[in-house]
CSV table of C-alpha atoms and ligand atoms in Angstrom, one decimal:
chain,number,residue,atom,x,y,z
A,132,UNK,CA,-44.3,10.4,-7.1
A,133,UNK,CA,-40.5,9.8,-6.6
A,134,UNK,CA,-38.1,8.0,-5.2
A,135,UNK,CA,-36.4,10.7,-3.0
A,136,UNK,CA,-37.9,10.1,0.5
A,137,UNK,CA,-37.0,10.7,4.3
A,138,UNK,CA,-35.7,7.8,6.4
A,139,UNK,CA,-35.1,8.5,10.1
A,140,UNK,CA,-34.5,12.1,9.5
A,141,UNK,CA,-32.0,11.5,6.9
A,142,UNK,CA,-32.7,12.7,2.9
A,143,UNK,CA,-32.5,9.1,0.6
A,144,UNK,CA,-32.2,8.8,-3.3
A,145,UNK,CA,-33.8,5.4,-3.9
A,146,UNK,CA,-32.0,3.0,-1.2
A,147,UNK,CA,-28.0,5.6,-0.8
A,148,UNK,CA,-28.4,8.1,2.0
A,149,UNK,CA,-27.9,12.1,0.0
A,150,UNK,CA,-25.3,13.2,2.3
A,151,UNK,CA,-23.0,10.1,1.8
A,152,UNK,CA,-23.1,11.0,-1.6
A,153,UNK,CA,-22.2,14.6,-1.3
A,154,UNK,CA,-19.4,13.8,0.9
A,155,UNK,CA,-17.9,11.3,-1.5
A,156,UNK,CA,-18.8,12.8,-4.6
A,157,UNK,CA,-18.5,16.4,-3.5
A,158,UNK,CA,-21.1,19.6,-4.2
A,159,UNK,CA,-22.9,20.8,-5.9
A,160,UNK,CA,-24.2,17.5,-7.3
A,161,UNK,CA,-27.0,16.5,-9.4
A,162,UNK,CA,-28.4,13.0,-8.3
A,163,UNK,CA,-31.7,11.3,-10.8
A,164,UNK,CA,-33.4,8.0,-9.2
A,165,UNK,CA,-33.3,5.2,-12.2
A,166,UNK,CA,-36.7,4.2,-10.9
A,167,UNK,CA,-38.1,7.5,-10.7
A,168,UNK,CA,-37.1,8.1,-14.8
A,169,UNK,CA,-38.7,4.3,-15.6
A,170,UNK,CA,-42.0,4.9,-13.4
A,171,UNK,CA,-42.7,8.3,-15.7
A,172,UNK,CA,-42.1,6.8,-18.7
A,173,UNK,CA,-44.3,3.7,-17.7
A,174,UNK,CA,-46.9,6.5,-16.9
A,175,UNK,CA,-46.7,7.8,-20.1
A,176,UNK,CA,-47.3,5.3,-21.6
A,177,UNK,CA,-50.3,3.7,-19.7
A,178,UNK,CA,-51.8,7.5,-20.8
A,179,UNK,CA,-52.2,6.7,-24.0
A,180,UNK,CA,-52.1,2.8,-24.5
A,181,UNK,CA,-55.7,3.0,-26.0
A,182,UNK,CA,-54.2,4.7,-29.4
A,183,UNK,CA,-51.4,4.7,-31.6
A,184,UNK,CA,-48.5,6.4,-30.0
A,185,UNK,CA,-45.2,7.7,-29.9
A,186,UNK,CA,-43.6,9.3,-26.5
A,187,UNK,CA,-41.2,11.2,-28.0
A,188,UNK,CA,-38.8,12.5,-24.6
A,189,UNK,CA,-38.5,15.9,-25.1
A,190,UNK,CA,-34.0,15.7,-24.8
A,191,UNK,CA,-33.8,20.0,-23.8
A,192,UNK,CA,-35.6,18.9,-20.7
A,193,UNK,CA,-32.3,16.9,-19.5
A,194,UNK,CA,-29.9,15.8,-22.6
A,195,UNK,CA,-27.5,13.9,-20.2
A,196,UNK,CA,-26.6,10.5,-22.4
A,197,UNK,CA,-27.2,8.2,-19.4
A,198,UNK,CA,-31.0,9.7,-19.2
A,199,UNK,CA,-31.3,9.3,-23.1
A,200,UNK,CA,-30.0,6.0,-23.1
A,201,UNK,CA,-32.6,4.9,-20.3
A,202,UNK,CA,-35.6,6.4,-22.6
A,203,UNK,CA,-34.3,4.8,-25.8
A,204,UNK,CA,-34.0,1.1,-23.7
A,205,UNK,CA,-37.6,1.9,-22.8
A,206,UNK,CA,-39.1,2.5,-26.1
A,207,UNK,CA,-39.1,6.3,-26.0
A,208,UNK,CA,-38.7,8.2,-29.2
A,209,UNK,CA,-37.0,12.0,-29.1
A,210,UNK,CA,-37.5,15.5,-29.6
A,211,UNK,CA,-34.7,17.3,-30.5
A,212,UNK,CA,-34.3,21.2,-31.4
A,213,UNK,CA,-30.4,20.9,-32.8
A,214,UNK,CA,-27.8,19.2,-34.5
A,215,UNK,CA,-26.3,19.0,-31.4
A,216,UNK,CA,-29.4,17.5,-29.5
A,217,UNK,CA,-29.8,14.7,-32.3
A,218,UNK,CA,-25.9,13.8,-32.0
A,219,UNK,CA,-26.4,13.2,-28.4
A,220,UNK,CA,-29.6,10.6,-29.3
A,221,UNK,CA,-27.3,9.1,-31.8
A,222,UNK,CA,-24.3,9.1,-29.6
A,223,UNK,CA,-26.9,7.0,-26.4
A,224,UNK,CA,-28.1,4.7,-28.7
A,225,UNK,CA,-31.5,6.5,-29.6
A,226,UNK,CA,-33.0,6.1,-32.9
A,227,UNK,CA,-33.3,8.9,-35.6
A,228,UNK,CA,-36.0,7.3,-37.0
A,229,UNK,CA,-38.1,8.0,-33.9
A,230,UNK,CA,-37.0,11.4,-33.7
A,231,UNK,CA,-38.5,14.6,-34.2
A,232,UNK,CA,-36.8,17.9,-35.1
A,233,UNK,CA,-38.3,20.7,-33.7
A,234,UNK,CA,-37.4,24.4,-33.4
A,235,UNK,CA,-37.6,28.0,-35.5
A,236,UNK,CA,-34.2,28.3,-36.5
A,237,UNK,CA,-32.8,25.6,-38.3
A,238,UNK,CA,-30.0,25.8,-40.1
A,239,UNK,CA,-29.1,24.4,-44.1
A,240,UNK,CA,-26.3,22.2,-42.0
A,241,UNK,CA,-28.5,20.9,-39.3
A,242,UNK,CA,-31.1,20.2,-41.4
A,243,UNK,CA,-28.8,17.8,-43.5
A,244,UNK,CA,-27.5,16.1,-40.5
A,245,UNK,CA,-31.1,15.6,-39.5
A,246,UNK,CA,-32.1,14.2,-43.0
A,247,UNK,CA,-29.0,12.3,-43.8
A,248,UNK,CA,-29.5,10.4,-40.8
A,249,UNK,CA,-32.8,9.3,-41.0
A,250,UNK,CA,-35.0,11.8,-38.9
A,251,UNK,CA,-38.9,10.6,-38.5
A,252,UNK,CA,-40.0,14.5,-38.9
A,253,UNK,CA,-38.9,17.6,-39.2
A,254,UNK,CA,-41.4,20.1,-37.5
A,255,UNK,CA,-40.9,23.2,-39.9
A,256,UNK,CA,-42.2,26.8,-38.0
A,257,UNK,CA,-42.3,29.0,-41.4
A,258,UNK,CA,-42.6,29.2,-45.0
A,259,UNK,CA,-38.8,30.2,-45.3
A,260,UNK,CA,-38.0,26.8,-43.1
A,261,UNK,CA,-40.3,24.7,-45.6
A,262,UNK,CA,-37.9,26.5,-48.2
A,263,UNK,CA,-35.0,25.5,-46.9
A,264,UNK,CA,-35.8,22.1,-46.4
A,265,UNK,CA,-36.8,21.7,-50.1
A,266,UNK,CA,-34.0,23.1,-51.3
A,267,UNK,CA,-31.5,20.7,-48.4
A,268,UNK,CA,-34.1,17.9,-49.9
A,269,UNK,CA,-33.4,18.4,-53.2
A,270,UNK,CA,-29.5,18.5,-53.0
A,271,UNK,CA,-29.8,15.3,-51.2
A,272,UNK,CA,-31.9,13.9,-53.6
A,273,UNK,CA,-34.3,12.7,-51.1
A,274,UNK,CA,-37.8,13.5,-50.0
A,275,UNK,CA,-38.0,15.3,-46.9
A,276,UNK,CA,-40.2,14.0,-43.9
A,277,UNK,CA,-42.2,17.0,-43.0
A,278,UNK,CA,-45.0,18.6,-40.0
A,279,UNK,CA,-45.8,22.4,-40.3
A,280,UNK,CA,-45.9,23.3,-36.2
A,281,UNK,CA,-49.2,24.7,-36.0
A,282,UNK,CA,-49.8,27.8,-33.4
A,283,UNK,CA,-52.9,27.8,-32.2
A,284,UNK,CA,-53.5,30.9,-30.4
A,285,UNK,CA,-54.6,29.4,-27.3
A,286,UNK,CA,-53.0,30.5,-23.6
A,287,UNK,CA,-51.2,27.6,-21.7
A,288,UNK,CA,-51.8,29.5,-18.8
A,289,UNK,CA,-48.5,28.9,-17.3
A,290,UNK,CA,-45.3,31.2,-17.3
A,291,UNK,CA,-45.4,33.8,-19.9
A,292,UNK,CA,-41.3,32.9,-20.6
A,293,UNK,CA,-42.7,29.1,-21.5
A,294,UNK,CA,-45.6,30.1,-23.0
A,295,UNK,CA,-45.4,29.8,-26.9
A,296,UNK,CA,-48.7,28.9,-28.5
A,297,UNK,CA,-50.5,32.7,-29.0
A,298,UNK,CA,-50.3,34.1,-31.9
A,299,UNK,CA,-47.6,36.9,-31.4
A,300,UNK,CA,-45.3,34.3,-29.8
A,301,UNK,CA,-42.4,33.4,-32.6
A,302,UNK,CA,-43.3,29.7,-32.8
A,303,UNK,CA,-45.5,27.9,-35.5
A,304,UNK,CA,-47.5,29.1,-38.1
A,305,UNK,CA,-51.0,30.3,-38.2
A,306,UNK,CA,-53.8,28.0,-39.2
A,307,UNK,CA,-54.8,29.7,-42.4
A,308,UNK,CA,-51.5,30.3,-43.8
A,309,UNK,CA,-50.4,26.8,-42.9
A,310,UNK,CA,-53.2,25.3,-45.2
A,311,UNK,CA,-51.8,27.2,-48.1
A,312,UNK,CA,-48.6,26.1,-47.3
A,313,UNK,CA,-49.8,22.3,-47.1
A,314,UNK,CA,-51.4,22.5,-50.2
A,315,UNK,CA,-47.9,23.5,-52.2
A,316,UNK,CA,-45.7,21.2,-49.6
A,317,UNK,CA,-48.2,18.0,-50.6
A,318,UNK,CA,-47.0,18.9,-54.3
A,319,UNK,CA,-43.4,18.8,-53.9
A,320,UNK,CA,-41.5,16.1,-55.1
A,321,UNK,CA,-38.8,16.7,-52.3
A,322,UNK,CA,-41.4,16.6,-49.5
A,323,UNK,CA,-43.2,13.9,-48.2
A,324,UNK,CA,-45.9,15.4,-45.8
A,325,UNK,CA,-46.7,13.5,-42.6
A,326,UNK,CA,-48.2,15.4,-40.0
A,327,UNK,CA,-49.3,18.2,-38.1
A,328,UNK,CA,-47.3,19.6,-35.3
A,329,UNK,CA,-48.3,22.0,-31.7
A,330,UNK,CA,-46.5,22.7,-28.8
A,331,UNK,CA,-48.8,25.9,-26.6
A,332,UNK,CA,-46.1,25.8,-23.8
A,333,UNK,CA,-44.7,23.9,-20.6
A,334,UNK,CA,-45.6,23.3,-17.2
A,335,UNK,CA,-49.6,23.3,-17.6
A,336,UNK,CA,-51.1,22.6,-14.4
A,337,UNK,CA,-54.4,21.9,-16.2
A,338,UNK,CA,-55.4,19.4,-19.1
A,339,UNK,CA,-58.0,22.4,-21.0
A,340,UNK,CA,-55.5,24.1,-22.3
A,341,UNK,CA,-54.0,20.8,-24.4
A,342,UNK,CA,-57.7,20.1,-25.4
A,343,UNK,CA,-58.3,23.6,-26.6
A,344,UNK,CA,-54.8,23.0,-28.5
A,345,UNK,CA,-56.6,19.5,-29.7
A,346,UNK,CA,-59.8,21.1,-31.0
A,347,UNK,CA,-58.6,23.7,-32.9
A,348,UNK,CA,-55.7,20.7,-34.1
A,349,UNK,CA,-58.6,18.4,-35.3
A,350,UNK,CA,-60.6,20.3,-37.7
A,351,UNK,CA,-57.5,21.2,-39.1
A,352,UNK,CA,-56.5,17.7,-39.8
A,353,UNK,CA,-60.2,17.1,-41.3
A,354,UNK,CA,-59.9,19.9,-43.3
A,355,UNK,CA,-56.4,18.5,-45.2
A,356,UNK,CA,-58.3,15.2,-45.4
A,357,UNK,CA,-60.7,16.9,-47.4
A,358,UNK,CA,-58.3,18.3,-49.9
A,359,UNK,CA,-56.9,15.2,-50.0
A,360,UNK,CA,-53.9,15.4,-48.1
A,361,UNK,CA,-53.5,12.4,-45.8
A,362,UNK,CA,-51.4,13.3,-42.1
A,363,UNK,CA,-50.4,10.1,-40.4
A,364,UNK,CA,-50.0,12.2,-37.2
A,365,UNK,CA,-50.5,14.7,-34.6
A,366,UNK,CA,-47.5,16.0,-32.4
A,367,UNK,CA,-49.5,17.8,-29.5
A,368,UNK,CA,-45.8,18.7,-27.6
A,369,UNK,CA,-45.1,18.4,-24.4
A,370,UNK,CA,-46.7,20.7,-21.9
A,371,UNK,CA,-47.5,18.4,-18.8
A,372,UNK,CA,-46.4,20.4,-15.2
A,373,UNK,CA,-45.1,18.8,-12.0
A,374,UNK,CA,-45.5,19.7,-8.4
A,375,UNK,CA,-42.6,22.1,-7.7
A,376,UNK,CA,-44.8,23.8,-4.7
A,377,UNK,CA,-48.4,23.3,-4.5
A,378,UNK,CA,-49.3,23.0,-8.0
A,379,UNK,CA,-51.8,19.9,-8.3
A,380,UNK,CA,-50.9,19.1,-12.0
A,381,UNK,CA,-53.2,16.0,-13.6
A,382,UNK,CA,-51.5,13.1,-14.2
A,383,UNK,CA,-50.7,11.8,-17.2
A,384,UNK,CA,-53.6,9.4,-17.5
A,385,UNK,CA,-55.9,11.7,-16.7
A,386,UNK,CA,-53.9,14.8,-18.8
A,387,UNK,CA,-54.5,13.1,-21.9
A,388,UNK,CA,-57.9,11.1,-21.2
A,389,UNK,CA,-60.0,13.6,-23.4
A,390,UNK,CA,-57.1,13.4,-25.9
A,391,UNK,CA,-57.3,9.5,-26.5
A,392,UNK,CA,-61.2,10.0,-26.3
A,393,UNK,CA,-60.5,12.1,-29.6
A,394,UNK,CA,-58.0,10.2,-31.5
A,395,UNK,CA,-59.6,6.7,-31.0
A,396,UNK,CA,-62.4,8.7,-34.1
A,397,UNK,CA,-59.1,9.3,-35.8
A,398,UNK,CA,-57.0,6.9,-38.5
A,399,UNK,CA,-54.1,9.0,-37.0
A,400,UNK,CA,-51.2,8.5,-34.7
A,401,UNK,CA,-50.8,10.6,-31.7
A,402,UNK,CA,-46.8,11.9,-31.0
A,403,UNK,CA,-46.1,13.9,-27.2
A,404,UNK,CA,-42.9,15.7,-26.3
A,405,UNK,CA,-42.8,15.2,-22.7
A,406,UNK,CA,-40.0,16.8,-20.8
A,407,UNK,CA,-40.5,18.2,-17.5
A,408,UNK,CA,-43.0,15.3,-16.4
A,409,UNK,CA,-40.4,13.1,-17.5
A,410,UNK,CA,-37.2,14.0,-15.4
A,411,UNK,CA,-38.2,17.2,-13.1
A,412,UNK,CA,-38.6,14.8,-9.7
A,413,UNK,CA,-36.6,12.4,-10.9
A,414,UNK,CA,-33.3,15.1,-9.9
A,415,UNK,CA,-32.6,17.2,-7.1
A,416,UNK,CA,-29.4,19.6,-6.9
A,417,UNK,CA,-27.5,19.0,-3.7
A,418,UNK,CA,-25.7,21.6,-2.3
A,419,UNK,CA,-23.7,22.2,0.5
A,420,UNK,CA,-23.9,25.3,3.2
A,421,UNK,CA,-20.8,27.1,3.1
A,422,UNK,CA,-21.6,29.5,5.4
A,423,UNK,CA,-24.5,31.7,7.4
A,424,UNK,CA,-25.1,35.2,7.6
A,425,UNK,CA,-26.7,37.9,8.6
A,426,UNK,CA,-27.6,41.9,6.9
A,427,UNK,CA,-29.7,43.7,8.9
A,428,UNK,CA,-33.2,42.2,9.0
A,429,UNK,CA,-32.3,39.6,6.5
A,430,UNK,CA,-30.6,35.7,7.0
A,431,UNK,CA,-29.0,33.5,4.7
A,432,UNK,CA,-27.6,30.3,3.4
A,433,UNK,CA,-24.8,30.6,1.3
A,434,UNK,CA,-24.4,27.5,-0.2
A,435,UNK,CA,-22.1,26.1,-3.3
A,436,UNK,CA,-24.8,25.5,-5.5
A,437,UNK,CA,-25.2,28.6,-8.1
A,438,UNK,CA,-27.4,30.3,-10.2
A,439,UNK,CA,-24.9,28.9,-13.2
A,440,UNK,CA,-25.9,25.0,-11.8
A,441,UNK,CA,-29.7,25.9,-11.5
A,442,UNK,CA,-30.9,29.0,-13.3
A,443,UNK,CA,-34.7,28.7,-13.0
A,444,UNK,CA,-35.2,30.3,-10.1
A,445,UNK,CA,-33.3,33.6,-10.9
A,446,UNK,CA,-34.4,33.1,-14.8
A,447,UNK,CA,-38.2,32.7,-14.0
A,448,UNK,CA,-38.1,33.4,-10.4
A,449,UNK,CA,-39.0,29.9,-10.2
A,450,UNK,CA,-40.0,28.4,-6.9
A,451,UNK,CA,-37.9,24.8,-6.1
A,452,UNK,CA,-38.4,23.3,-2.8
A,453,UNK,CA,-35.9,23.0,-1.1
A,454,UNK,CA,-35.1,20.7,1.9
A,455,UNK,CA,-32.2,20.2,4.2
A,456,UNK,CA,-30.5,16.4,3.8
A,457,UNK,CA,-30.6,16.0,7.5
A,458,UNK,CA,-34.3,16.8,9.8
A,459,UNK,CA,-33.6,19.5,11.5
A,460,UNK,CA,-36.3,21.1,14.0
A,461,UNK,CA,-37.1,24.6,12.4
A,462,UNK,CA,-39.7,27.5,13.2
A,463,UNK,CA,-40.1,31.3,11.6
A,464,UNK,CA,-36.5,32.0,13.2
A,465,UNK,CA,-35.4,30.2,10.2
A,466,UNK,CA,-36.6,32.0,7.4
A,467,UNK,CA,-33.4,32.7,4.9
A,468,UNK,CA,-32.6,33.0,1.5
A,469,UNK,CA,-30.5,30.3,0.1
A,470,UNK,CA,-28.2,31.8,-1.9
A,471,UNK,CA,-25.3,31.4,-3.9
A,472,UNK,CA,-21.7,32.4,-4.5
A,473,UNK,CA,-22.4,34.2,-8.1
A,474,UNK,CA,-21.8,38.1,-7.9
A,475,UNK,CA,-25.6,38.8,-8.8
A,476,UNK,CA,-28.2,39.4,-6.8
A,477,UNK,CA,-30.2,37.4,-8.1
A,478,UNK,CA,-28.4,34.3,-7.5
A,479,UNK,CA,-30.8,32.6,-5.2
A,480,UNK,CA,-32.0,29.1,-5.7
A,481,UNK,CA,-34.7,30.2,-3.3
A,482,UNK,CA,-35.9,33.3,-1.3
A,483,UNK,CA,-37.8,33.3,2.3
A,484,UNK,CA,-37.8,29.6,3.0
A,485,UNK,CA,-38.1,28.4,6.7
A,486,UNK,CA,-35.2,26.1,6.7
A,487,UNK,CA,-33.2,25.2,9.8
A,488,UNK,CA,-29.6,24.5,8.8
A,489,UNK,CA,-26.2,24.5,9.6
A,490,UNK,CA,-22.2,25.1,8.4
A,491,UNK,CA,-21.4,21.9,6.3
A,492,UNK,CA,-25.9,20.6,6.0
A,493,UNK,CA,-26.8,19.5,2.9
A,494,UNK,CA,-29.5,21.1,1.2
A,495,UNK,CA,-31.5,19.4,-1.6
A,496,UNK,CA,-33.4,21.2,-4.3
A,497,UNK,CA,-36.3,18.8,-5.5
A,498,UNK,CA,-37.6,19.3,-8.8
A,499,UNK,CA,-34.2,19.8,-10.4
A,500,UNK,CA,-33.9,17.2,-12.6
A,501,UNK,CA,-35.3,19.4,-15.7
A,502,UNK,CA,-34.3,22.2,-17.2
A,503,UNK,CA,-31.6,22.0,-13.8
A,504,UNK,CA,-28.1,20.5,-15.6
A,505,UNK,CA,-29.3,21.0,-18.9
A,506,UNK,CA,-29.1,24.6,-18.6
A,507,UNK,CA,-26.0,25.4,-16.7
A,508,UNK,CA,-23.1,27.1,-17.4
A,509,UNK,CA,-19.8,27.9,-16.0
A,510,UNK,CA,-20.4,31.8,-15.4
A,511,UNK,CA,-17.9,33.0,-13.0
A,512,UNK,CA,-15.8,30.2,-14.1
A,513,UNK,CA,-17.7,27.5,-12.2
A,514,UNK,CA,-17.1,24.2,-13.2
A,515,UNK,CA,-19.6,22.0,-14.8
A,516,UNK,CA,-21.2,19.9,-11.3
A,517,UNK,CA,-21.2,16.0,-11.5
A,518,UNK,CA,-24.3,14.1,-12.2
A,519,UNK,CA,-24.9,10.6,-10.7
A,520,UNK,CA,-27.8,8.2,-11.6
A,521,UNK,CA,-29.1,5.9,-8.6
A,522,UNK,CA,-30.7,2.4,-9.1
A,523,UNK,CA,-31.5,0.7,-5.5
A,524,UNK,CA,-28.3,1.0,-3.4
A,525,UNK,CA,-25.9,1.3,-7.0
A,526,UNK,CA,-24.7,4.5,-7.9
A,527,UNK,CA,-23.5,5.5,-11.6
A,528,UNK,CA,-21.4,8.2,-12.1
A,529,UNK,CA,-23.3,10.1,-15.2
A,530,UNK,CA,-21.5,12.7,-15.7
A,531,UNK,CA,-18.2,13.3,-13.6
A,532,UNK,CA,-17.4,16.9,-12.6
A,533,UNK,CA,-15.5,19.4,-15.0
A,534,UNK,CA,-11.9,20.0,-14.8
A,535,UNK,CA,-10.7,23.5,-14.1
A,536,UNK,CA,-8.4,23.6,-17.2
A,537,UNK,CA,-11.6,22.2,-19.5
A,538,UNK,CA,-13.1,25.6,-18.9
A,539,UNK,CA,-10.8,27.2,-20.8
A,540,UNK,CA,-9.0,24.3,-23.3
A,541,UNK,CA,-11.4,25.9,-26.3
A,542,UNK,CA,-9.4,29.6,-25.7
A,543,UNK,CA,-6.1,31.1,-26.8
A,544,UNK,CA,-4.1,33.8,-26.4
A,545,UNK,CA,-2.6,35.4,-29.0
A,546,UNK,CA,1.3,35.1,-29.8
B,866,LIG,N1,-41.6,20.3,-27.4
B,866,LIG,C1,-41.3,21.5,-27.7
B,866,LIG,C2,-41.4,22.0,-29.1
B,866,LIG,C3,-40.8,22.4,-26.7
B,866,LIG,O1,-40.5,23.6,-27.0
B,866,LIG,C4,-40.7,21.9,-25.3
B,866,LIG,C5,-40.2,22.8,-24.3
B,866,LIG,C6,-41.1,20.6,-25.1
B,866,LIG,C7,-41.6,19.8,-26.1
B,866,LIG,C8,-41.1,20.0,-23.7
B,866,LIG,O2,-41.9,20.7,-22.8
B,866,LIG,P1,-42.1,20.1,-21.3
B,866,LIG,O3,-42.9,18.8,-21.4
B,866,LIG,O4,-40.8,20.0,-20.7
B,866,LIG,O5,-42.9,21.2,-20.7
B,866,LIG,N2,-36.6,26.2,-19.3
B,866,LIG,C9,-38.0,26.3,-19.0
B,866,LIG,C10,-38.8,25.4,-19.8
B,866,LIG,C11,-38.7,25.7,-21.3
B,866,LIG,C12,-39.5,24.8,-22.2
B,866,LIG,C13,-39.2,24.9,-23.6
B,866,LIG,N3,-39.9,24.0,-24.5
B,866,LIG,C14,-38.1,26.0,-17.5
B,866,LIG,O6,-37.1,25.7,-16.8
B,866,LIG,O7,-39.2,26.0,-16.9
């Protein structure tokens, strides 16, 4: 559920009509609902308020410092997979210490930012990366918090670009050789184990994959408990899908219902990296129609929204509904692309949509609040679009939009 809803015909974010926005803040434009953001969070945590917990927001998802802010005034903890990510935490007001560092290519210099300032885990994916961090560790004269990220060979059953817990995907470590490398870690005197990490992949429409995750998880745990190595938690990842078309995705209280039913057996804390559940339809990406056309049998919207605002539908061929800001009366006649101004084909933010629209309409694309603004760029020079968060009839400027001479302030030519 969100807070983006018709009201006589006219597209609203929370209680401020889409198209005044666009007109005064210009397109494209990314626009989140405050109370959207807060009601997933609350969901989250409902889900598992029967166990020990820790939501950890998973930042990739949308990193924008307003959004992080909100999550860390709510209680959330973070997942981050960079320096960079953990700065921007640090920088809203989030807390290392209820952070987790997750990814398979950390570096010696991101792994001492992460350690110097406090992280709650570092989720190592190798035996070289539990190398590294012993020898950061030592250096430091500390003792590492660690989780080995377990891969579990079991199919999320979801995109194969987002899928990453089989075996001959690059993430995580297979069971038996992480039990090995538990044994040595629980020796060291620069590491201090502390749990057990899995992540099988993103926008699962279904809660057996997670449980599948979970049972080959568990025995794992009992298995170090036996050799005497205590973990104070699981990090199952994020994972949870949202309705972008007519996927019926659980919700979170029912996505993790088998999940609590395990843990409450377990003396063990339960961490989730939610992302996409999180912030997906709490955005949309308005755009504006520039212009319509025709080529041969084919029609189209050419609107000012880009593949380099919102890449997940030419990266994935993703399908993002989208809706024009004003009710327009539409039948089969209407079926377009809507494309953008990017010279690639495959710059579409969607492909044989029956959508009535006109010169100047504003289009929304729900959904886009994850993985939208996060992932942009400014290929073909575009600039960076603004981002604005809504609460009731108050809009916040989040992010405003990139100057033209910020594109290129980093460059220099040669005398
Ligand atoms: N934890 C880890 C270790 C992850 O790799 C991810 C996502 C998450 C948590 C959050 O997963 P979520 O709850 O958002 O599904 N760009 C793609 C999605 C990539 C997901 C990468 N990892 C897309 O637009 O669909």
């Amino acid at each position: 559920m969100d807070y983006f809803n018709f009201k006589d015909g006219n597209l609203y974010a929370e209680d401020v009509k889409v198209e005044d926005l666009a007109k005064k803040y210009g397109t494209p434009l990314y626009i989140y609902s405050k109370a959207t953001l807060e009601r997933h969070y609350r969901a989250f945590e409902h889900a598992l308020n029967r166990i020990p917990h820790l939501v950890c927001y998973s930042v990739k998802s949308n990193s924008n410092l307003a959004v992080l802010n909100l999550m860390a005034k709510l209680g959330a903890g973070f997942d981050v997979v960079s320096e960079g990510e953990l700065r921007r935490v640090i920088a809203a007001g989030g807390d290392p210490k209820k952070t987790v560092f997750s990814g398979v290519g950390k570096t010696d210099d991101e792994l001492e930012f992460a350690l110097v300032n406090g992280i709650r885990c570092i989720n190592a994916e190798s035996s070289a990366e539990v190398e590294a961090i012993k020898r950061v560790a030592k250096r430091l004269g500390l003792k590492a918090p660690v989780a080995l990220r377990i891969n579990p060979d079991v199919d999320a059953r979801t995109l194969p670009a987002i899928s990453t817990g089989l075996k001959n995907n690059k993430f995580g470590i297979a069971t038996d050789e992480a039990y090995e490398l538990y044994l040595e870690m629980n020796k060291d005197p620069n590491l201090n184990v502390q749990g057990i990490d899995c992540h099988i992949g993103s926008q699962m429409t279904s809660s057996v994959p997670i449980l599948e995750a979970a049972d080959v998880i568990i025995p794992f745990y009992e298995k170090l408990l036996k050799a005497g190595i205590k973990i104070g938690h699981i990090d199952l990842g994020g994972g949870l899908g949202v309705t972008y078309d007519n996927e019926l995705p659980p919700s979170p209280d029912d996505f993790f219902d088998g999940i609590c039913e395990r843990f409450k057996k377990l003396d063990c804390e339960l961490y989730i990296e939610p992302g996409r559940a999180m912030v997906a339809n709490a955005g949309i990406l308005a755009a504006k129609v520039i212009y319509k056309k025709r080529n041969g049998e084919k029609r189209f919207l050419v609107t000012d929204g880009a593949m380099n605002d919102l890449i997940r539908p030419a990266l994935y061929n993703a399908h993002m509904t989208i809706v024009n800001a004003k009710v327009r009366p539409q039948d089969e006649e209407n079926c377009c692309d809507v494309v953008g101004p990017i010279c690639e084909s495959d710059d579409f933010l969607g492909k044989d949509r029956i959508l009535a629209a006109e010169q100047g309409d504003i289009l929304a694309v729900r959904g886009a609040g994850a993985y939208g603004s996060s992932m942009s760029s400014n290929y073909n020079s575009r600039r960076l679009s603004c981002e604005l968060l809504v609460d009731g009839d108050k809009v916040s400027v989040i992010r405003r939009r990139q100057k033209f001479e910020e594109m290129w302030e980093l460059e220099n030519i040669p005398e």
